[in-house]
Short mmCIF file of C-alpha atoms in Angstrom, two decimals:
data_model
loop_
_atom_site.label_atom_id
_atom_site.label_comp_id
_atom_site.label_asym_id
_atom_site.label_seq_id
_atom_site.Cartn_x
_atom_site.Cartn_y
_atom_site.Cartn_z
CA MET A 1 -45.27 -42.73 -19.69
CA GLU A 2 -42.23 -44.62 -17.67
CA SER A 3 -39.98 -43.04 -20.26
CA ILE A 4 -41.25 -39.88 -19.20
CA GLN A 5 -40.69 -40.27 -15.37
CA VAL A 6 -37.41 -41.48 -16.27
CA TRP A 7 -36.62 -38.41 -18.32
CA SER A 8 -37.89 -36.06 -15.65
CA ARG A 9 -35.88 -38.33 -12.84
CA ILE A 10 -32.66 -37.40 -14.93
CA LYS A 11 -33.60 -33.56 -15.50
CA GLU A 12 -33.67 -33.10 -11.59
CA THR A 13 -30.99 -35.01 -10.79
CA SER A 14 -28.93 -32.52 -13.39
CA SER A 15 -30.36 -29.37 -11.72
CA ARG A 16 -29.28 -30.65 -8.30
CA MET A 17 -25.78 -31.02 -9.42
CA GLN A 18 -25.88 -27.92 -11.47
CA GLU A 19 -26.98 -26.05 -8.43
CA THR A 20 -24.43 -28.17 -6.33
CA LEU A 21 -21.10 -26.90 -8.49
CA ASN A 22 -22.40 -23.46 -8.46
CA ILE A 23 -22.71 -23.42 -4.38
CA TRP A 24 -18.60 -25.34 -5.26
CA LYS A 25 -17.77 -22.34 -7.31
CA LEU A 26 -19.51 -19.51 -5.42
CA LYS A 27 -17.25 -21.00 -2.03
CA ILE A 28 -14.38 -20.80 -4.11
CA ASN A 29 -15.29 -17.12 -5.28
CA PHE A 30 -15.35 -16.19 -2.10
CA LYS A 31 -12.20 -17.73 -1.00
CA SER A 32 -9.86 -15.87 -3.60
CA ILE A 33 -12.50 -12.89 -2.98
CA PHE A 34 -10.76 -13.29 1.22
CA LYS A 35 -7.14 -13.29 -0.47
CA GLN A 36 -7.35 -10.12 -2.10
CA THR A 37 -9.49 -8.81 0.70
CA TRP A 38 -8.33 -10.30 4.14
CA TYR A 39 -5.75 -7.43 4.68
CA ILE A 40 -8.44 -4.73 4.56
CA ILE A 41 -10.77 -6.37 6.57
CA GLY A 42 -7.78 -7.22 9.01
CA LEU A 43 -7.70 -3.63 9.32
CA SER A 44 -11.08 -2.85 10.00
CA PHE A 45 -10.80 -5.24 12.51
CA VAL A 46 -7.40 -3.38 14.25
CA ILE A 47 -8.75 0.01 14.04
CA ILE A 48 -12.29 -1.25 15.77
CA PHE A 49 -9.92 -3.37 18.54
CA ALA A 50 -7.76 -0.06 19.38
CA TYR A 51 -11.11 1.84 19.90
CA LEU A 52 -12.05 -0.95 22.35
CA LEU A 53 -9.27 -1.21 23.79
CA ARG A 54 -8.23 2.45 24.20
CA PRO A 55 -8.26 2.27 28.10
CA TYR A 56 -5.17 0.80 27.53
CA GLY A 57 -3.81 2.66 25.23
CA ASN A 58 -1.61 4.55 27.55
CA ASP A 59 0.05 1.24 28.63
CA LYS A 60 3.75 1.41 28.69
CA VAL A 61 4.00 -1.47 26.45
CA ILE A 62 1.36 -0.24 23.77
CA GLU A 63 3.45 3.10 24.09
CA ASN A 64 6.69 1.46 24.02
CA SER A 65 7.85 3.23 20.66
CA THR A 66 11.08 0.11 20.77
CA LEU A 67 8.11 -2.30 19.78
CA SER A 68 7.40 -0.24 16.96
CA GLU A 69 10.55 0.13 15.75
CA SER A 70 11.28 -3.43 15.47
CA LEU A 71 8.26 -4.35 13.69
CA VAL A 72 9.34 -1.68 11.07
CA ILE A 73 12.52 -3.18 10.72
CA LEU A 74 11.28 -6.53 10.82
CA ILE A 75 8.86 -5.49 7.73
CA PHE A 76 11.81 -3.68 5.45
CA PHE A 77 14.28 -6.59 6.58
CA ASN A 78 11.78 -9.12 5.45
CA ASN A 79 11.71 -6.79 1.83
CA GLY A 80 15.14 -7.26 1.66
CA LEU A 81 14.99 -10.76 1.82
CA ILE A 82 12.40 -11.36 -1.31
CA LEU A 83 14.33 -8.88 -3.68
CA SER A 84 16.09 -9.88 -6.53
CA ILE A 85 19.59 -8.78 -6.99
CA HIS A 86 19.50 -10.09 -10.45
CA GLU A 87 16.53 -8.05 -12.04
CA LEU A 88 17.40 -4.89 -10.43
CA GLY A 89 20.71 -5.16 -11.97
CA ASN A 90 19.37 -5.95 -15.51
CA SER A 91 16.71 -2.83 -15.37
CA ILE A 92 19.12 -0.11 -13.90
CA ARG A 93 19.91 0.26 -17.82
CA ASN A 94 16.20 1.99 -18.07
CA TRP A 95 17.44 5.49 -17.11
CA ARG A 96 14.70 7.33 -18.59
CA MET A 97 12.12 5.23 -16.92
CA ILE A 98 13.86 5.56 -13.31
CA LEU A 99 14.35 9.13 -13.63
CA LEU A 100 10.26 9.57 -14.88
CA SER A 101 8.86 7.20 -12.46
CA GLN A 102 10.93 9.26 -9.06
CA LEU A 103 10.08 12.35 -10.95
CA PHE A 104 6.29 11.65 -10.37
CA ILE A 105 6.68 10.62 -6.64
CA PHE A 106 8.92 13.08 -5.20
CA ILE A 107 7.87 16.36 -7.00
CA ILE A 108 4.80 15.76 -9.48
CA THR A 109 2.51 14.06 -6.87
CA PRO A 110 3.41 16.27 -3.69
CA VAL A 111 2.88 19.58 -6.10
CA LEU A 112 -0.49 18.20 -7.30
CA MET A 113 -1.61 17.09 -4.03
CA TYR A 114 -0.44 19.76 -2.21
CA SER A 115 -2.56 22.59 -4.82
CA LEU A 116 -5.41 20.44 -4.29
CA VAL A 117 -5.47 20.21 -0.65
CA TRP A 118 -4.45 24.06 0.10
CA MET A 119 -8.16 24.98 -1.71
CA LEU A 120 -9.81 22.30 0.36
CA VAL A 121 -8.20 23.96 3.32
CA LEU A 122 -9.01 27.94 2.22
CA SER A 123 -12.10 26.95 1.87
CA ASN A 124 -12.37 25.23 5.11
CA THR A 125 -13.54 22.01 4.40
CA ILE A 126 -10.57 20.47 6.26
CA THR A 127 -8.27 21.57 9.38
CA THR A 128 -4.75 21.86 9.11
CA VAL A 129 -3.68 18.81 10.81
CA LEU A 130 -5.85 16.55 8.17
CA ALA A 131 -4.19 18.39 5.41
CA THR A 132 -1.06 17.80 6.70
CA GLY A 133 -1.91 13.82 7.00
CA LEU A 134 -3.09 14.28 3.07
CA MET A 135 0.19 15.66 2.09
CA VAL A 136 2.23 12.76 4.28
CA VAL A 137 0.26 10.91 1.30
CA GLY A 138 1.54 12.56 -0.72
CA CYS A 139 4.77 12.57 -0.47
CA LEU A 140 5.02 8.39 0.55
CA PRO A 141 7.10 6.41 -1.71
CA THR A 142 5.96 3.56 -3.81
CA THR A 143 4.81 -0.14 -2.52
CA ILE A 144 7.86 -2.43 -3.05
CA SER A 145 5.75 -5.46 -2.81
CA THR A 146 1.87 -4.68 -3.64
CA CYS A 147 3.14 -2.42 -6.96
CA VAL A 148 5.19 -5.38 -9.08
CA VAL A 149 2.25 -7.81 -8.21
CA TYR A 150 -0.12 -5.56 -9.95
CA THR A 151 2.07 -4.73 -12.59
CA ASP A 152 2.85 -8.08 -13.09
CA MET A 153 -0.76 -9.03 -13.75
CA ALA A 154 -1.21 -6.51 -16.22
CA LYS A 155 2.00 -8.04 -18.02
CA GLY A 156 4.03 -4.64 -17.34
CA ASN A 157 8.00 -4.26 -16.96
CA THR A 158 8.03 -6.14 -13.67
CA ALA A 159 12.00 -5.62 -13.48
CA GLY A 160 11.56 -2.20 -13.34
CA ALA A 161 9.05 -1.15 -10.98
CA LEU A 162 10.74 -3.18 -8.24
CA LEU A 163 13.83 -1.30 -9.34
CA ASN A 164 12.24 2.19 -9.09
CA ALA A 165 10.14 0.63 -5.85
CA CYS A 166 13.31 0.15 -4.74
CA VAL A 167 15.20 3.70 -5.32
CA SER A 168 11.91 5.87 -3.96
CA ASN A 169 12.23 3.38 -0.90
CA SER A 170 15.63 4.80 -0.22
CA LEU A 171 15.19 8.06 -1.58
CA CYS A 172 12.27 8.62 1.01
CA VAL A 173 14.54 8.80 3.94
CA VAL A 174 15.97 12.37 3.13
CA VAL A 175 13.47 13.48 0.20
CA SER A 176 9.92 13.13 2.01
CA PRO A 177 10.62 14.75 6.03
CA PHE A 178 12.51 17.43 3.22
CA LEU A 179 9.25 18.00 1.51
CA LEU A 180 6.77 17.38 4.35
CA SER A 181 9.02 20.32 6.15
CA ILE A 182 8.68 22.98 2.91
CA LEU A 183 4.71 22.13 1.59
CA LYS A 184 3.05 23.25 5.03
CA PHE A 185 0.08 25.31 5.35
CA SER A 186 0.75 26.99 8.14
CA THR A 187 3.52 29.25 10.03
CA LYS A 188 1.52 28.45 12.89
CA THR A 189 0.92 24.83 13.04
CA LYS A 190 2.09 23.37 16.38
CA TYR A 191 3.91 20.85 13.41
CA PRO A 192 7.50 23.08 13.29
CA SER A 193 9.63 22.24 10.19
CA ILE A 194 12.43 19.99 10.82
CA LEU A 195 14.53 22.59 8.57
CA GLU A 196 14.25 25.16 11.43
CA ASP A 197 15.63 22.74 13.93
CA ILE A 198 18.95 21.28 12.85
CA ASN A 199 19.08 18.30 15.38
CA GLN A 200 15.65 17.53 14.95
CA ALA A 201 16.22 16.90 11.34
CA LYS A 202 19.71 15.36 12.07
CA ASN A 203 17.19 12.39 14.59
CA VAL A 204 14.48 12.09 12.12
CA PHE A 205 16.98 11.31 9.07
CA PHE A 206 19.13 9.18 11.35
CA ASN A 207 15.90 7.22 13.10
CA LEU A 208 14.36 6.32 9.66
CA LEU A 209 17.83 5.38 8.08
CA VAL A 210 17.72 2.64 10.66
CA SER A 211 14.67 1.65 9.95
CA ILE A 212 14.04 1.62 6.78
CA LEU A 213 17.39 1.90 4.96
CA ILE A 214 19.60 -0.19 6.93
CA PRO A 215 17.02 -3.13 7.10
CA LEU A 216 16.35 -3.22 4.04
CA ILE A 217 20.04 -3.39 2.50
CA ALA A 218 20.55 -6.18 5.38
CA GLY A 219 18.40 -8.43 3.39
CA LEU A 220 19.55 -8.04 -0.14
CA ILE A 221 23.02 -8.85 1.87
CA VAL A 222 21.65 -12.12 3.54
CA ARG A 223 19.74 -13.23 0.49
CA PHE A 224 22.51 -12.82 -1.54
CA ILE A 225 24.59 -14.83 0.76
CA LEU A 226 22.27 -17.51 1.25
CA SER A 227 21.80 -17.21 -2.71
CA ARG A 228 24.79 -19.10 -3.13
CA PHE A 229 23.64 -22.02 -1.65
CA ALA A 230 21.33 -24.02 -3.99
CA SER A 231 19.03 -25.34 -1.74
CA PHE A 232 18.37 -22.35 -0.08
CA ARG A 233 17.84 -20.77 -3.52
CA ASN A 234 15.76 -23.74 -5.17
CA VAL A 235 13.32 -24.55 -2.04
CA TRP A 236 13.46 -22.63 1.02
CA LEU A 237 13.29 -18.88 -0.72
CA GLU A 238 10.54 -19.99 -3.09
CA LYS A 239 8.57 -21.30 0.05
CA TYR A 240 9.64 -18.19 1.94
CA LYS A 241 8.37 -16.35 -0.97
CA LYS A 242 5.02 -17.00 -0.59
CA ILE A 243 4.31 -16.13 3.12
CA ALA A 244 6.54 -12.96 2.90
CA THR A 245 4.14 -10.56 1.89
CA PRO A 246 1.49 -11.44 4.46
CA LEU A 247 4.28 -11.92 7.30
CA SER A 248 5.05 -7.88 6.78
CA SER A 249 1.50 -7.13 6.51
CA ILE A 250 0.67 -8.62 9.85
CA PHE A 251 3.38 -6.97 11.63
CA MET A 252 1.72 -3.52 9.93
CA LEU A 253 -1.00 -4.34 11.27
CA ILE A 254 0.31 -4.46 14.58
CA ASN A 255 2.01 -1.35 14.06
CA ILE A 256 -1.59 0.40 13.02
CA PHE A 257 -3.10 -1.15 16.56
CA LEU A 258 -0.27 0.44 18.55
CA VAL A 259 -0.78 3.54 16.74
CA PHE A 260 -4.72 3.77 16.81
CA CYS A 261 -4.81 2.14 20.40
CA SER A 262 -2.15 5.35 21.48
CA THR A 263 -4.21 8.17 19.77
CA PHE A 264 -7.92 6.97 20.75
CA ALA A 265 -6.42 6.96 24.24
CA LYS A 266 -5.67 10.20 24.61
CA ASN A 267 -9.23 11.18 23.27
CA SER A 268 -8.66 11.98 19.23
CA ALA A 269 -11.32 10.01 18.53
CA ARG A 270 -14.39 12.69 18.82
CA ASP A 271 -16.79 11.03 16.31
CA ALA A 272 -18.93 14.02 14.54
CA SER A 273 -15.62 15.14 13.09
CA GLY A 274 -13.78 12.07 12.25
CA LEU A 275 -16.72 11.20 10.31
CA ARG A 276 -16.90 13.91 8.59
CA ASP A 277 -13.34 13.90 7.74
CA PHE A 278 -13.74 10.72 6.82
CA PHE A 279 -16.50 11.26 4.42
CA VAL A 280 -13.91 14.16 2.88
CA LEU A 281 -11.12 11.24 2.35
CA LEU A 282 -13.56 8.78 0.56
CA CYS A 283 -14.77 11.96 -1.79
CA PHE A 284 -10.91 13.63 -2.49
CA LEU A 285 -8.95 10.79 -2.08
CA PRO A 286 -10.97 8.36 -5.76
CA LEU A 287 -10.37 11.74 -7.59
CA MET A 288 -6.94 12.52 -6.41
CA HIS A 289 -5.84 8.31 -7.33
CA ALA A 290 -6.87 9.09 -10.69
CA VAL A 291 -4.83 12.45 -11.38
CA TYR A 292 -2.17 10.65 -10.39
CA ILE A 293 -3.30 7.43 -13.02
CA LEU A 294 -3.96 9.43 -15.53
CA THR A 295 -1.66 11.78 -15.28
CA SER A 296 0.86 9.43 -14.73
CA PHE A 297 -0.03 7.28 -17.99
CA PHE A 298 -0.34 10.44 -20.49
CA VAL A 299 3.02 11.74 -19.78
CA SER A 300 4.81 7.82 -19.64
CA GLY A 301 2.97 8.33 -23.25
CA ILE A 302 5.15 10.93 -24.71
CA LYS A 303 6.85 9.48 -27.49
CA LYS A 304 10.27 10.65 -27.46
CA LEU A 305 10.28 9.02 -24.07
CA GLY A 306 10.40 5.40 -25.81
CA PHE A 307 8.56 3.60 -22.95
CA SER A 308 6.65 -0.02 -24.09
CA HIS A 309 3.43 -0.30 -22.97
CA ALA A 310 5.22 -2.71 -20.23
CA ASP A 311 7.15 0.47 -19.32
CA ARG A 312 4.36 2.75 -18.95
CA VAL A 313 2.00 -0.34 -16.98
CA ALA A 314 4.72 -0.19 -14.66
CA VAL A 315 5.38 3.74 -14.29
CA VAL A 316 1.78 4.15 -13.80
CA PHE A 317 1.71 1.43 -10.90
CA VAL A 318 4.74 2.81 -9.46
CA SER A 319 3.78 6.35 -9.22
CA SER A 320 -0.01 5.53 -7.77
CA GLN A 321 0.83 3.61 -5.03
CA LYS A 322 2.01 4.30 -1.86
CA ALA A 323 3.59 2.55 0.85
CA ILE A 324 1.69 2.26 4.69
CA SER A 325 4.77 0.96 5.58
CA ILE A 326 6.90 4.48 5.37
CA ALA A 327 4.00 5.67 6.56
CA ILE A 328 3.83 5.39 10.22
CA PRO A 329 7.45 5.28 10.96
CA LEU A 330 7.11 9.18 8.93
CA ILE A 331 4.60 10.01 11.09
CA THR A 332 5.46 9.33 13.83
CA ARG A 333 9.31 10.39 14.07
CA ILE A 334 7.79 13.57 12.81
CA TYR A 335 4.75 14.22 14.35
CA GLY A 336 5.19 11.85 17.26
CA TYR A 337 2.26 9.88 19.39
CA ASP A 338 0.01 12.88 20.17
CA LYS A 339 -3.89 13.48 20.54
CA ASP A 340 -3.97 14.11 16.59
CA SER A 341 -1.93 11.66 15.42
CA ALA A 342 -4.95 9.30 14.21
CA THR A 343 -6.21 11.86 12.01
CA ILE A 344 -2.79 12.16 10.13
CA VAL A 345 -3.32 8.52 9.53
CA LEU A 346 -6.51 8.24 8.56
CA PRO A 347 -5.70 9.70 4.82
CA ILE A 348 -3.06 6.87 4.17
CA LEU A 349 -5.91 4.36 5.69
CA VAL A 350 -8.72 5.87 3.36
CA TYR A 351 -6.13 5.69 0.32
CA LEU A 352 -4.88 2.33 1.09
CA PHE A 353 -8.41 0.71 1.40
CA ILE A 354 -9.36 3.07 -1.99
CA PHE A 355 -6.53 1.85 -4.39
CA ILE A 356 -6.52 -2.38 -3.26
CA SER A 357 -10.49 -2.06 -3.47
CA PHE A 358 -10.33 -0.50 -7.53
CA TYR A 359 -7.63 -2.58 -8.43
CA PHE A 360 -9.49 -5.53 -6.66
CA ILE A 361 -12.51 -5.07 -9.00
CA PHE A 362 -10.50 -3.95 -12.14
CA PHE A 363 -8.57 -7.94 -12.35
CA THR A 364 -11.61 -9.34 -11.03
CA LEU A 365 -13.42 -8.12 -14.37
CA THR A 366 -10.36 -8.41 -15.92
CA VAL A 367 -9.82 -11.76 -15.44
CA GLY A 368 -13.46 -12.54 -16.04
CA LEU A 369 -13.60 -10.87 -19.59
CA GLU A 370 -10.45 -12.64 -20.47
CA MET A 371 -12.11 -16.35 -19.68
CA ASN A 372 -15.23 -15.04 -21.37
CA ALA A 373 -13.27 -14.94 -24.35
CA LYS A 374 -11.36 -17.69 -23.81
CA LYS A 375 -14.91 -19.88 -23.72
CA GLN A 376 -16.11 -18.15 -26.59
CA ASN A 377 -13.41 -18.85 -29.17
CA PHE A 378 -13.06 -22.32 -27.57
#
């Protein structure tokens, strides 16, 4: 009888320990989930705060374009600091992958987006203003940091992804405004083509050059000079890499706050139409994202191109992601701050939410399956 009581106590103690262990694991999972999704959470709070603080949207500090430009310059200077010149040099030989990736980013993707958005405009599903925002998404280059991280997680060609990201971010200064000038939905749009006004075109190109390309090159030069010192290369650079991406994300959140707060102040927040636009985007953009992924995957699989599996993974991630850090300066330079700015920015925010959520779920499930397989083999 006594032995039975001892055994029951042991079982009870064991079950309590198991419950404590499960709770501890749950906390760890929540922590890892927050690390992956903090940007989306922050984005939601930023838009809510921008709406709540809309009475201050006309304030000179919020409407000051110099502050917005400074944040963009800091983002791309920061990106230049963490880029590896050695990796870029090694991957430049794979010219087929570079050519195909840029072809997807600046020709195939914009044409696919234009074709599908045109049908939505003809059916009166969306307005020409929202269609303009969707075309901005279609004409954007890929991200520099995120596409490299996801390519690495999927065991792809990270050096190739990094080089293509840098090339597309450099070309977008000229190519993206040019594409947005050609792929319009109405000749009566209040946003005229920059090709119709040479002075405006020069102004747009110069502003994008100063905001994006020059800071990126400056960051690369500073990194190259400082990398001559062993202490910087071995200690400081490794520490800085860990905070570089979150730092750029914080700068981007501040910039998004400035845009939305200013546009909400101009009474652009029309609840009924805004909610309808959001649901249309929530249905349309996942479809568009899937089309990008499948098209790039099957085209890169053509045998004559001679791509390895790692190259194909890089092409898929480079072709399907869009840089919000480029979107904000591009929209403000071409379309300015007006009552429809929030509507034009909305598609890229929804697209960002979709692809971060999709890849987070995908990689979480993949890692979980791999860990289960290892446990079974063990």
